[in-house]
Coordinates of C-alpha atoms in Angstrom, one line a residue:
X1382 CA 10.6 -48.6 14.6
X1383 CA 8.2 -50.3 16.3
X1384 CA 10.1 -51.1 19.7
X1385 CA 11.6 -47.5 19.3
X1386 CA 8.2 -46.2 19.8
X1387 CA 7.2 -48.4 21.8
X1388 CA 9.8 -47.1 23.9
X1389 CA 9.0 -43.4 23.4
X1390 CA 5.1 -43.8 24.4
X1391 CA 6.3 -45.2 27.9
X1392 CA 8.5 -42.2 28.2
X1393 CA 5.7 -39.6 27.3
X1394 CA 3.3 -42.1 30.0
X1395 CA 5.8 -41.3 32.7
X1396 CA 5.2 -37.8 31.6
X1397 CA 1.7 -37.8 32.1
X1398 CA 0.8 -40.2 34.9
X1399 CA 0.9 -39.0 38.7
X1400 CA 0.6 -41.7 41.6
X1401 CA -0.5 -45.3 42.5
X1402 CA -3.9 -46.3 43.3
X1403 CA -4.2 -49.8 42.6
X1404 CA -3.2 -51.9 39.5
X1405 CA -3.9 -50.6 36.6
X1406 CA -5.5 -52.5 34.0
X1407 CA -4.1 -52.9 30.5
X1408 CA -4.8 -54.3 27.3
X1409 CA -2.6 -55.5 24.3
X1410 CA 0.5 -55.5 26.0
X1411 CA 2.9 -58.4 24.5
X1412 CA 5.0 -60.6 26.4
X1413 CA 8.0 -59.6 24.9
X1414 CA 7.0 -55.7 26.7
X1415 CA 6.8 -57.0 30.1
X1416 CA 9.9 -55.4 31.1
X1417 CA 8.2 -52.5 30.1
X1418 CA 5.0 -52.9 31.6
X1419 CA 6.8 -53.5 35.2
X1420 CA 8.0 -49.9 34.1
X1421 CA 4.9 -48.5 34.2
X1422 CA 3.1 -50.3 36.8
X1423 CA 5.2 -48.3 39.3
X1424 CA 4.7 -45.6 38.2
X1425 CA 0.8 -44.8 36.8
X1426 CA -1.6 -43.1 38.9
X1427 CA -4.9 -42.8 38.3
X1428 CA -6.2 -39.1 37.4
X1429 CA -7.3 -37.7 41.0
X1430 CA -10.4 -36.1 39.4
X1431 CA -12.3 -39.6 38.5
X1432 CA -13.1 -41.8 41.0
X1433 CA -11.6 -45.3 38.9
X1434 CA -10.0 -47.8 41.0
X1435 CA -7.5 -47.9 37.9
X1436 CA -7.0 -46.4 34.5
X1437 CA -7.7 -48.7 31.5
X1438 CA -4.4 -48.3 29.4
X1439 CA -4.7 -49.7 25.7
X1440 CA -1.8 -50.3 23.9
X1441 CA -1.6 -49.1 19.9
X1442 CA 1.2 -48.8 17.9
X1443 CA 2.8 -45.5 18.3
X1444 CA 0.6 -44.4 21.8
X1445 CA -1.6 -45.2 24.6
X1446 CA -5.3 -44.4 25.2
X1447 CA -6.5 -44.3 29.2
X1448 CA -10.4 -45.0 28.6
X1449 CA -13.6 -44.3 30.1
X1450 CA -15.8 -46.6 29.9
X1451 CA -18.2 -44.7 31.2
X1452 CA -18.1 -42.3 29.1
X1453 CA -17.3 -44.0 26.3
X1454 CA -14.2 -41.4 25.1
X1455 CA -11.1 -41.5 26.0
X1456 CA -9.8 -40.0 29.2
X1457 CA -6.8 -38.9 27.6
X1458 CA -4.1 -40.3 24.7
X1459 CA -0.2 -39.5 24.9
X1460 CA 2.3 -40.3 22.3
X1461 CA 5.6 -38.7 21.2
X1462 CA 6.3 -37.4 17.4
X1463 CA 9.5 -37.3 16.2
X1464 CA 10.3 -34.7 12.6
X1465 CA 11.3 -38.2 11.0
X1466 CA 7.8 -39.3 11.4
X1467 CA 6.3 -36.2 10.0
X1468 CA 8.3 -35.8 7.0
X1469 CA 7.2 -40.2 6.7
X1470 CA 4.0 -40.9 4.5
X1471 CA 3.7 -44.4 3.9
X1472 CA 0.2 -44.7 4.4
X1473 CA -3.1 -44.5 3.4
X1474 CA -5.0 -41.4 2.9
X1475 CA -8.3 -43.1 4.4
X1476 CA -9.4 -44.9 7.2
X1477 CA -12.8 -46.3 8.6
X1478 CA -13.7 -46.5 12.1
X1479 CA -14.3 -49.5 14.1
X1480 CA -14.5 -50.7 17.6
X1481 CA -11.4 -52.6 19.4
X1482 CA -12.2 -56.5 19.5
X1483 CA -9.5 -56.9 21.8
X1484 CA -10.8 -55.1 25.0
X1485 CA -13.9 -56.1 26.9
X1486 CA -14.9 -52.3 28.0
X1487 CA -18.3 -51.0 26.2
X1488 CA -18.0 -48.9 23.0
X1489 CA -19.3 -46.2 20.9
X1490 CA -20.3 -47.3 17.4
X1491 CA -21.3 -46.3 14.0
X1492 CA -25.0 -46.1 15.0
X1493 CA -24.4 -43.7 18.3
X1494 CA -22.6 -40.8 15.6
X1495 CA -24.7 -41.6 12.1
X1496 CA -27.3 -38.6 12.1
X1497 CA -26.1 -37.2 15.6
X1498 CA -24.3 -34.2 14.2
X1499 CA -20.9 -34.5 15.4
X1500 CA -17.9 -35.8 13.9
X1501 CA -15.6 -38.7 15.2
X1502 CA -12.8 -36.7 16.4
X1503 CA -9.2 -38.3 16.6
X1504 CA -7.7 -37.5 19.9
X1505 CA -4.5 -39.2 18.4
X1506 CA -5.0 -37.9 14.9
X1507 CA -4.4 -40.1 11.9
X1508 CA -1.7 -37.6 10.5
X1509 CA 0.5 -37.9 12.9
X1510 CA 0.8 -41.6 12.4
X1511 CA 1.9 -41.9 8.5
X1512 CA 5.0 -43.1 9.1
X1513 CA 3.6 -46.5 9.3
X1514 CA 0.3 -47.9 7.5
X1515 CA -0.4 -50.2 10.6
X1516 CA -0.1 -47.2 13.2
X1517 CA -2.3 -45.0 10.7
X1518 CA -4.7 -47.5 10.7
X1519 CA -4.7 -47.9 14.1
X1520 CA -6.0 -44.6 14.9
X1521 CA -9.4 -45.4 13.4
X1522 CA -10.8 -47.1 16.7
X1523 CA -14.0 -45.6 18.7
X1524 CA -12.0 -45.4 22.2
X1525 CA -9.3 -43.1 20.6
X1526 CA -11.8 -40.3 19.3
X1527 CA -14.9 -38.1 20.5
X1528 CA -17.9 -36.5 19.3
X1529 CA -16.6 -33.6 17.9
X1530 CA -18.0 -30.3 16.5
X1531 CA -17.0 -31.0 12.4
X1532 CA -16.4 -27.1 12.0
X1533 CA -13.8 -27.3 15.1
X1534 CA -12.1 -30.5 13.9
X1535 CA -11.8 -29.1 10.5
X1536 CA -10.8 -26.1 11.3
X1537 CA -9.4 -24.3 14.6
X1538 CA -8.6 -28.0 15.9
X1539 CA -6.9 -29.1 12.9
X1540 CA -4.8 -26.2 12.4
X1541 CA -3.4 -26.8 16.0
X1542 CA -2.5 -30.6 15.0
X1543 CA -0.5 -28.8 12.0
X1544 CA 1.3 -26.4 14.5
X1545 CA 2.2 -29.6 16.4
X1546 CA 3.6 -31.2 13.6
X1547 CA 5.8 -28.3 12.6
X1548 CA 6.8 -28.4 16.4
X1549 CA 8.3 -31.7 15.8
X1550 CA 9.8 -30.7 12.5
X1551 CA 11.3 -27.6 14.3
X1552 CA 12.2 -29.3 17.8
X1553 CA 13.1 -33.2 16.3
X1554 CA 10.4 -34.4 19.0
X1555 CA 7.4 -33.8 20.9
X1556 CA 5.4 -35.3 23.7
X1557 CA 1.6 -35.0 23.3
X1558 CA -1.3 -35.3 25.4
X1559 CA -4.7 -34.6 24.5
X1560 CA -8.2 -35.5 25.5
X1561 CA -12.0 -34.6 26.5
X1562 CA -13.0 -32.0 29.2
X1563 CA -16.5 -33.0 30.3
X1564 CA -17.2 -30.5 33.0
X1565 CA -21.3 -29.1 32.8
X1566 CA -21.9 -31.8 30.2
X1567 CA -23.7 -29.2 27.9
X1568 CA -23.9 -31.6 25.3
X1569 CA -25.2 -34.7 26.6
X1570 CA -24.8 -37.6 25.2
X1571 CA -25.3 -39.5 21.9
X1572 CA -26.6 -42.5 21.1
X1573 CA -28.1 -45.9 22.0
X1574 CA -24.5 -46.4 24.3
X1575 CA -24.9 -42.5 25.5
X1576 CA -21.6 -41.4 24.2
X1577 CA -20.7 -38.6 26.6
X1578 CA -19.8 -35.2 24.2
X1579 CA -17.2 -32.9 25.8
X1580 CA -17.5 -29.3 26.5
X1581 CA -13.6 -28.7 25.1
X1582 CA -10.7 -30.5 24.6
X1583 CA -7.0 -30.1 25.9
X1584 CA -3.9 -30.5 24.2
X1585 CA -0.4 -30.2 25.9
X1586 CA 3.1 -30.3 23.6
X1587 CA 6.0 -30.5 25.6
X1588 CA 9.5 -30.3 24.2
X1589 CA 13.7 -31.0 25.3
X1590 CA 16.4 -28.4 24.3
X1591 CA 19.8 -28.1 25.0
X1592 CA 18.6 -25.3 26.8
X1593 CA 16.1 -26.9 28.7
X1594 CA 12.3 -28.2 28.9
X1595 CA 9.3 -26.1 27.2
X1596 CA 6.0 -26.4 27.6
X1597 CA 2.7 -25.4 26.5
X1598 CA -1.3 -26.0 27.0
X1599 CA -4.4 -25.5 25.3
X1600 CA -8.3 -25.5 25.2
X1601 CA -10.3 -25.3 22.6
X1602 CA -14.3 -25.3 23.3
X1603 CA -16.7 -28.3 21.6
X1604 CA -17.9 -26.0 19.3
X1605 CA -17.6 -24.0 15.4
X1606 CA -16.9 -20.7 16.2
X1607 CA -13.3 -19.7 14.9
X1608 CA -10.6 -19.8 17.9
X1609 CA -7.0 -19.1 17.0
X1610 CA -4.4 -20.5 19.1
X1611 CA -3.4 -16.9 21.0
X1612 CA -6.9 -17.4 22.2
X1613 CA -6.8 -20.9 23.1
X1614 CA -2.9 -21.2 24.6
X1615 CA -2.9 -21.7 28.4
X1616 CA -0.4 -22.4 30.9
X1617 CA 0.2 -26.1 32.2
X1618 CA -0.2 -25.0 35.2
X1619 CA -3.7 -23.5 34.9
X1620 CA -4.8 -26.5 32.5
X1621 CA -3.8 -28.8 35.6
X1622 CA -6.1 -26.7 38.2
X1623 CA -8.6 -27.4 35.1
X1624 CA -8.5 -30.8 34.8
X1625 CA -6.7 -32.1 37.7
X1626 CA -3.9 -33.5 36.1
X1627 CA -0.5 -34.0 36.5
X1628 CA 1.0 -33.7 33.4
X1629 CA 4.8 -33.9 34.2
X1630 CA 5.5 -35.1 37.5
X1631 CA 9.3 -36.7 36.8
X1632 CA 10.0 -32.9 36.8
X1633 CA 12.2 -31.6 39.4
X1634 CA 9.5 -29.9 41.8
X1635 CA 11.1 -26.3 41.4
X1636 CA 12.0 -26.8 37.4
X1637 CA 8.5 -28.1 36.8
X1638 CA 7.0 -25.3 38.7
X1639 CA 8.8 -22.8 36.3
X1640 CA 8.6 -24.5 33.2
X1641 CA 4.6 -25.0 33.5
X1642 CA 4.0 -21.6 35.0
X1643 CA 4.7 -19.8 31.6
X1644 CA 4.4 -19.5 27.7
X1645 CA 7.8 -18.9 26.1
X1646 CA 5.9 -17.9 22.7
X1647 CA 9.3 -17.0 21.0
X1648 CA 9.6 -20.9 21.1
X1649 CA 5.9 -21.7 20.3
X1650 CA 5.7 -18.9 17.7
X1651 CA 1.9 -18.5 17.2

């Protein structure tokens, strides 16, 4: 299971990334993955919209977190879900957050969100990872969530994590990115470590048919009015222009073109 996802995350990476910069810098990758790693070395490229001479890539089981340690939040996380993995629940209902010993980068702790009022918001959320108590667990870290409005990841938020796990269910996989758009900084920042709080957050689902590729975008703003997923859908294409992101670049140029410029809803269903 594990090498099978393993597998899958370095697919959905080679989704996401765009071009070379300079070595990227990674943590918690085994010896037995260098293969692997090689894999990805040609192919990341670091996010044209933040000037990092690379991304910082951290390994879990079951996806991959680019980081900003500056920010503190992620830049963005990417993993695949498969409908055997949603229909798996092997683990816990609880977790507790805690930092990631392993990497040397600054971190948000408990301090920076105790009495802040916002929520520690999974980027890759804990419910997609039952299918193994380890990867579950592994969600809980401070460099895979963001200060998050609690009515947002309760509700709107949460009900689009559910509309990606029946995606899987329906489709038998999905590739998922999702992360933080800081772009006025309304928020600020909380904490003695000035964890940056986004202004929205993105989330893109792509998936493989026999009748081709599908795609599909959304923002949802940091905040606890109610916003349904009609409201919050966009196309790839636009979220791109918004964030500056390449989502799926091993698409052919004229199929990706296509396949991010609209919203098949009769495949989305929402």
């Amino acid at each position: 299971m594990i090498v099978s996802k393993l597998l899958s995350v370095i697919l959905c990476l080679l989704l996401v990334i765009s071009c070379l910069s300079g070595p990227p810098t990674y943590v918690g990758i085994s010896d037995r993955q260098k293969a692997e790693k090689h894999i990805i070395n040609t192919n990341i490229e670091t996010f044209h919209n933040y000037a990092l001479p690379a991304l910082n890539l951290i390994d879990y089981e079951g996806f991959v977190v680019s980081y900003d340690d500056k920010h503190l939040i992620p830049f963005w996380v990417a993993y695949t879900l498969t409908s055997d993995e949603v229909l798996s629940t092997s683990a816990p209902s609880k977790g507790s957050f805690q930092q990631d010993s392993r990497i040397s980068f600054s971190q948000a702790d408990y301090s920076d969100y105790r009495g802040s009022g916002w929520s520690r918001g999974h980027m890759a959320p804990a419910a997609d990872f039952k299918w193994s108590t380890s990867a579950y667990l592994g969600t809980f870290v401070y460099t895979n969530c963001c200060p998050q409005n609690a009515s947002l990841n309760n509700g709107s938020w949460n009900v689009l994590e559910n509309k990606v796990r029946r995606w899987a269910e329906m489709y038998k996989e999905v590739f998922v990115v999702t992360g933080p758009i800081i772009s006025d900084g309304t928020f600020g920042t909380i904490g003695n470590n000035k964890v940056a709080v986004p202004d929205a957050f993105f989330k893109v689902v792509l998936v493989h048919m026999d009748s081709g590729y599908s795609c599909v975008g959304f923002i949802m703003r940091n905040s606890s009015e109610k916003q349904t997923l009609l409201e919050a859908c966009i196309s790839v294409n636009k979220l791109e222009a918004i964030t500056g992101y390449d989502f799926f670049p091993f698409l052919d140029d004229s199929i990706e073109d296509d396949v991010e410029s609209m919203i098949e809803r009769t495949i989305w269903q929402f």
